[in-house]
Short mmCIF file of C-alpha atoms in Angstrom, two decimals:
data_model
loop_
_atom_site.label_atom_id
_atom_site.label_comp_id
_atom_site.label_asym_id
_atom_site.label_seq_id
_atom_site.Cartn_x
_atom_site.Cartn_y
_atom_site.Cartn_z
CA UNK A 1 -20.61 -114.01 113.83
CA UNK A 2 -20.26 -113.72 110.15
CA UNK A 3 -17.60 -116.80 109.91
CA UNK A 4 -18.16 -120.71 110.25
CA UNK A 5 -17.23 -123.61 108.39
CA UNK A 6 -18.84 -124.81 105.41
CA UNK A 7 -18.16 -127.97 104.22
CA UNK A 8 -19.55 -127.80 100.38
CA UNK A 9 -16.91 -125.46 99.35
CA UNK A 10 -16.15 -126.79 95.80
CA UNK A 11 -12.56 -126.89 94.83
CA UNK A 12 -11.56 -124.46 92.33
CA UNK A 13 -11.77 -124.66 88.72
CA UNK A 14 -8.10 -124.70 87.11
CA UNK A 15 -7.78 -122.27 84.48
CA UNK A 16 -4.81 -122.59 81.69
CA UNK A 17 -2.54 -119.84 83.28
CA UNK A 18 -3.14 -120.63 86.99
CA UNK A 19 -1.92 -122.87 89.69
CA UNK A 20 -3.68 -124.95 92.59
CA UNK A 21 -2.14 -125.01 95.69
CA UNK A 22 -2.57 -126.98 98.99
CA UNK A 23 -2.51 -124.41 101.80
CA UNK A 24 0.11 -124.94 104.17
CA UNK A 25 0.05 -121.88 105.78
CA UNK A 26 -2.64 -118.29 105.78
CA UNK A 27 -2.35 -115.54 107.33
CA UNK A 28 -4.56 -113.13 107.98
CA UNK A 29 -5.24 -109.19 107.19
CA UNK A 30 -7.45 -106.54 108.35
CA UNK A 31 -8.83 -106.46 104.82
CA UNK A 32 -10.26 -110.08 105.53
CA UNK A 33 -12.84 -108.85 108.37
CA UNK A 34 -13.56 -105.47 106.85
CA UNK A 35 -14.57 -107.74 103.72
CA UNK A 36 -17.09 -109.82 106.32
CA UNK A 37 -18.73 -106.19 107.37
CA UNK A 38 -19.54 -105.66 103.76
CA UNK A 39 -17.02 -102.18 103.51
CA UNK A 40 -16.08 -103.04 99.57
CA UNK A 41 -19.07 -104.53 98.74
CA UNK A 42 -19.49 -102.44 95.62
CA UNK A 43 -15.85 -104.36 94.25
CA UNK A 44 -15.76 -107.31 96.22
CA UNK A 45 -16.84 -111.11 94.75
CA UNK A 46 -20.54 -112.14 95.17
CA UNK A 47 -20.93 -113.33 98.83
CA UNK A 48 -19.84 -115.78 100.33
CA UNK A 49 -16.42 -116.14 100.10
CA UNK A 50 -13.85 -117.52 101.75
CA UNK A 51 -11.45 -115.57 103.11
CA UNK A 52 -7.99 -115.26 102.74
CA UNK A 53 -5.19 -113.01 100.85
CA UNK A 54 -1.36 -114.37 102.46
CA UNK A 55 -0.78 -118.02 101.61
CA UNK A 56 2.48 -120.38 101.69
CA UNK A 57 1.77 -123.99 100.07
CA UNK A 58 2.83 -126.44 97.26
CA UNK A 59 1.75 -126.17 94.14
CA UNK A 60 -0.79 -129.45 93.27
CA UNK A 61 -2.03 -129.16 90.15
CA UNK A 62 -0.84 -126.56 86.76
CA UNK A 63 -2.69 -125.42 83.79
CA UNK A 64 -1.46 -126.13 80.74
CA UNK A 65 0.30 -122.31 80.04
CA UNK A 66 2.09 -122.48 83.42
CA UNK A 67 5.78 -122.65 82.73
CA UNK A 68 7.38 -121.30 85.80
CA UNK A 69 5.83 -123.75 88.27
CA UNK A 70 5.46 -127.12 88.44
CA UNK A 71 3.82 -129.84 90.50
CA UNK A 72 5.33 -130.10 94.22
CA UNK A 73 7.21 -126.13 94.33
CA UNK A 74 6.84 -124.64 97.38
CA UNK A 75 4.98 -121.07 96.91
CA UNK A 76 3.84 -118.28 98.93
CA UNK A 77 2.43 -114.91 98.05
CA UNK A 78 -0.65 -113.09 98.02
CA UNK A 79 -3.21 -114.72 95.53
CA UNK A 80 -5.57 -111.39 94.48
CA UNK A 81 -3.33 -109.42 92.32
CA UNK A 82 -5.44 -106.45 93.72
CA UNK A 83 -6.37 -106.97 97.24
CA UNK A 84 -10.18 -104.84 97.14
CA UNK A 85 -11.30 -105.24 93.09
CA UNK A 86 -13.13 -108.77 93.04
CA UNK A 87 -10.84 -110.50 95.39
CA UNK A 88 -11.10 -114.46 94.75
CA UNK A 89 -14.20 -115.68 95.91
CA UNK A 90 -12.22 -118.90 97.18
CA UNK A 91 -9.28 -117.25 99.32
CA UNK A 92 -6.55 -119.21 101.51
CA UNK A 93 -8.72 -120.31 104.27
CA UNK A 94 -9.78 -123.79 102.81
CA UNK A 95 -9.32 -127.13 103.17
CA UNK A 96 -9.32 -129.71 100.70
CA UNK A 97 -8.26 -133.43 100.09
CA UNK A 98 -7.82 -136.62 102.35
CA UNK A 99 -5.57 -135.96 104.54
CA UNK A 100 -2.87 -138.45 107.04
CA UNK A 101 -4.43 -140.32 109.67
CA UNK A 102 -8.13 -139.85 108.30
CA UNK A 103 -10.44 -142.59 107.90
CA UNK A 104 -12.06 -143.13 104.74
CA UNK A 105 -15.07 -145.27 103.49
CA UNK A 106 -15.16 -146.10 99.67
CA UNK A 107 -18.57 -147.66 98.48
CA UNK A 108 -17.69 -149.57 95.36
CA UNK A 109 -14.52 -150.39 96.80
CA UNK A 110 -13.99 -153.33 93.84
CA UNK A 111 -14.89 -151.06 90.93
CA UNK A 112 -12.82 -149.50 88.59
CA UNK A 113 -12.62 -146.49 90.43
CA UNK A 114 -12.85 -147.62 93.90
CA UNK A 115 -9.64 -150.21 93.74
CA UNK A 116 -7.65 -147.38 92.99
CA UNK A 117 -9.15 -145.30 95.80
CA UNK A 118 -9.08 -147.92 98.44
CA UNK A 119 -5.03 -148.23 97.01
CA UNK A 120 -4.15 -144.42 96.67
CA UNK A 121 -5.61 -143.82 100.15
CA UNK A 122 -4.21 -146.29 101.93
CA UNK A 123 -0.53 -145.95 100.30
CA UNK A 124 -0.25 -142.57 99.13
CA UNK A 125 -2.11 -140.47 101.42
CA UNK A 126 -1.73 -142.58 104.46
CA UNK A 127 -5.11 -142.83 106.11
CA UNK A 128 -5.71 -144.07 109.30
CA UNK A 129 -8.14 -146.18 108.46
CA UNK A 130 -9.78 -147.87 104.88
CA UNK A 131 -12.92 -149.08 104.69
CA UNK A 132 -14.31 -150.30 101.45
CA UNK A 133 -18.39 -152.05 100.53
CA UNK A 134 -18.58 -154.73 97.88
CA UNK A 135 -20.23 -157.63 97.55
CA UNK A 136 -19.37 -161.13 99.47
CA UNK A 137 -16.77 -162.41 96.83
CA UNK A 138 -15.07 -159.21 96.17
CA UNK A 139 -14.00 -158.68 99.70
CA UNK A 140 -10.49 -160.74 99.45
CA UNK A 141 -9.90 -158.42 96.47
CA UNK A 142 -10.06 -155.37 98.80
CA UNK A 143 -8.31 -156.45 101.65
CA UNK A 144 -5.31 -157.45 99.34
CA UNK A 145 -5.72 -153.57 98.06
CA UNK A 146 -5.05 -152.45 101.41
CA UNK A 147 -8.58 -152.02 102.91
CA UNK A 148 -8.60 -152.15 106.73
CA UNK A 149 -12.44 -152.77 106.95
CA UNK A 150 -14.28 -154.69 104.83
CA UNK A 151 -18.02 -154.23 104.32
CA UNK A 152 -20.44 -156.74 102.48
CA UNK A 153 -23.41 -154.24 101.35
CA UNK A 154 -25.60 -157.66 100.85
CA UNK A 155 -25.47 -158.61 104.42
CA UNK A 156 -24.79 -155.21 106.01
CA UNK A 157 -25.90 -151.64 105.74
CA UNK A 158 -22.55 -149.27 106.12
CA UNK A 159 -24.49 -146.26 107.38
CA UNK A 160 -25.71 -148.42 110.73
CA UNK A 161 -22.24 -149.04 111.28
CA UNK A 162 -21.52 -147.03 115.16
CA UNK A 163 -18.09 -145.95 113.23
CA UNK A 164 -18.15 -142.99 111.18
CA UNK A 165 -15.60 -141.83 109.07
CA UNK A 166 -13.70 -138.14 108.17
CA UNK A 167 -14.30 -138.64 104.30
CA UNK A 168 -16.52 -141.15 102.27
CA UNK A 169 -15.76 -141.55 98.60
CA UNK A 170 -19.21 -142.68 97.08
CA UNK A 171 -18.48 -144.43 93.80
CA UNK A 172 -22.25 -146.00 93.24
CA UNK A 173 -24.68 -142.77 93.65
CA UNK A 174 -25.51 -143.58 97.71
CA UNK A 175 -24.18 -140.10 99.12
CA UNK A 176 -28.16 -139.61 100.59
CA UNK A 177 -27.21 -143.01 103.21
CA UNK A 178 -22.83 -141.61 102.72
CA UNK A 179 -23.96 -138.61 104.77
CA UNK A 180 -25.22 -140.84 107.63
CA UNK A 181 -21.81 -142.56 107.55
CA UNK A 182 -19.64 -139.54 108.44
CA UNK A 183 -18.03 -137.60 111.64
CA UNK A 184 -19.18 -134.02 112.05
CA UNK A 185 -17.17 -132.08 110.03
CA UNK A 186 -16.44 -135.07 107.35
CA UNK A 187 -17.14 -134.89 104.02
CA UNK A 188 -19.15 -136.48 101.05
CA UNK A 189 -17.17 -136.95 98.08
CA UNK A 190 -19.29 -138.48 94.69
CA UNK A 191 -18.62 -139.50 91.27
CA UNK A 192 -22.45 -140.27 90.72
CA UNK A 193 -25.08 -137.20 90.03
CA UNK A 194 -27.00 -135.95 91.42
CA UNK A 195 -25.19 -135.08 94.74
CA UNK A 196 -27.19 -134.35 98.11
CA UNK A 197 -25.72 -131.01 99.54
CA UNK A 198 -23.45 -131.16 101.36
CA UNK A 199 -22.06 -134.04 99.27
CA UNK A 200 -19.45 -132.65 97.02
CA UNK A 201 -19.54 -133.56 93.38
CA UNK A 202 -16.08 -134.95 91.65
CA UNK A 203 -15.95 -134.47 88.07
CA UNK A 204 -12.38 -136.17 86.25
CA UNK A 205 -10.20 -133.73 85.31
CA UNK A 206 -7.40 -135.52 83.51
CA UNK A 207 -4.24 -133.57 82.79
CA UNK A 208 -0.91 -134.31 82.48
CA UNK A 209 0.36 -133.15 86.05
CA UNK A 210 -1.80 -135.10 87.24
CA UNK A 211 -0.62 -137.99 85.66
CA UNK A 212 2.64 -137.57 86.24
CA UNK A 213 2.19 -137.07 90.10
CA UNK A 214 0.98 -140.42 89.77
CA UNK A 215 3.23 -142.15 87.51
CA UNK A 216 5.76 -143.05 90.69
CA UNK A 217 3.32 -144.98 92.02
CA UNK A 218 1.80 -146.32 88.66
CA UNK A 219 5.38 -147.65 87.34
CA UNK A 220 6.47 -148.90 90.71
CA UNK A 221 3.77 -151.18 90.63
CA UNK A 222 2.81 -149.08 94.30
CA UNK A 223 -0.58 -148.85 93.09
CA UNK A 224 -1.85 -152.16 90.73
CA UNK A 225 -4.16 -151.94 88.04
CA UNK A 226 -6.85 -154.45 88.55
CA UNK A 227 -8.95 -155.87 85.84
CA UNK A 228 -12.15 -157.32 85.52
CA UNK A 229 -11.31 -161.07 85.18
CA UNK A 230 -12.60 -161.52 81.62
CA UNK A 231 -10.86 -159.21 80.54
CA UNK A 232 -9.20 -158.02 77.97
CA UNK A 233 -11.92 -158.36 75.25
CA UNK A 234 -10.87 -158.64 71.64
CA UNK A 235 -12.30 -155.37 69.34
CA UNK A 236 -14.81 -157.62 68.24
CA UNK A 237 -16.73 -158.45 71.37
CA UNK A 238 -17.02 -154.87 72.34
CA UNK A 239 -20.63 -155.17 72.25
CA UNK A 240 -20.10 -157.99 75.15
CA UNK A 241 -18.21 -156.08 76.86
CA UNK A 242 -20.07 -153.16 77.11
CA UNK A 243 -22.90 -155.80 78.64
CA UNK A 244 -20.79 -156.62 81.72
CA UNK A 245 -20.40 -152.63 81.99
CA UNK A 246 -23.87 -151.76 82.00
CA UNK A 247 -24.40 -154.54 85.04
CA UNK A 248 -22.58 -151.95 87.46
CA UNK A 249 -20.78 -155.18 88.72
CA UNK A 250 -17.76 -155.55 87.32
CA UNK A 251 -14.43 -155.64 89.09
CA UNK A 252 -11.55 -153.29 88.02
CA UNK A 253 -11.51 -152.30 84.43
CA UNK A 254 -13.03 -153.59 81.50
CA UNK A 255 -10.33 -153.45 79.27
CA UNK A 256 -10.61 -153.68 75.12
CA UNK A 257 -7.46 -155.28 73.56
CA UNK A 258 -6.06 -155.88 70.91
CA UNK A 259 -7.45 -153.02 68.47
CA UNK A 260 -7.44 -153.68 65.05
#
């Protein structure tokens, strides 16, 4: 009675000696229901947790002091070095990412960020379906990303759409109308505060793994860069440039070059 799925589960914070890995596999031990009857509550993390102690997966992400592992080893062990003093508040029973054959709906689909969602989601991660908003001359753009369904947000609002979607990637700050737009059980992901529990908050976290997961797809030209089409601006008409930025229009990148 104790057990259900939540959906706002944050994903873990990295620290420099630890890994992040996508569960392939959890198995369960008695310790996990005596936790959920409270039996070490005087050592046990601040409720609630999720629960899980066994896990097999592949290593996604590394901090920086990690030497052993690296991004894409297969792993399995138990990850509470002491199963009953402060066991990991976030154990093996999670979820996390886009998944194959899961729709997706990115608003700000022509944006910096959204192109390379709409891209990365429909190449990489093999969705089922990508559906992208952006504005009546911007929707060519997407559909040469990749996007399977194209949504003009001046003549059409994506929430009264009778599809809904497993995940919504909410680029502009609309995760209050994103929530209408999902299946139960989907998620809200948003680069805009502030979020609207459930919506789940996505701050950058830029490290070198990361990078160099995506570099394949980067250098093989997989995934484009897209730029907004006056750029690149010369050092000297930054101040322009930051003008088109501030209009929350732009398409792609606004890209400074050459520096002095």
């Amino acid at each position: 009675d104790s057990l259900k799925f939540d959906p706002n589960v944050a994903v873990p914070e990295l620290k420099d000696d630890q890994v992040l890995i996508k569960v392939g596999a959890a198995a369960l031990n008695p310790v996990d229901y005596k936790r959920a009857l409270g039996n070490f509550k005087n050592s046990d993390s601040s409720l609630p947790t999720c629960p899980g102690y066994d896990v097999a997966g592949v290593v996604v992400k590394v901090g920086s002091q990690v030497k052993k592992f690296k991004v894409g080893d297969e792993v399995y062990g138990d990850i509470n070095e002491n199963a009953l003093n402060n066991p990991k508040a976030i154990g093996s029973l999670a979820e996390v990412s886009l998944s194959p054959q899961q729709s997706i709906l990115v608003l700000g689909g022509a944006g910096g960020v959204g192109t390379h969602v709409v891209q990365l989601a429909k190449h990489v991660f093999g969705a089922s379906k990508v559906a992208a908003t952006a504005s009546t001359a911007k929707l060519e753009l997407l559909r040469n990303l990749g996007a399977d369904l194209l949504i003009d947000y001046t003549k059409l609002n994506f929430e009264d759409l009778p599809e809904k979607f497993d995940v919504v990637f909410d680029a502009v700050g609309q995760n209050e109308r994103a929530l209408k737009a999902i299946k139960e059980g989907g998620k809200v992901v948003t680069i805009v505060e502030p979020e609207i529990p459930p919506a789940i908050w996505y701050l950058l976290n830029s490290e070198g793994a990361v990078l160099e997961k995506l570099k394949p797809y980067l250098e093989s030209g997989k995934i484009k860069p897209i730029l907004y089409p006056k750029s690149p601006f010369p050092f000297s008409n930054a101040v322009e440039a930051f003008a088109y930025l501030k209009t929350h229009r732009a398409t792609g990148k606004i890209v400074i070059h050459p520096m002095p």
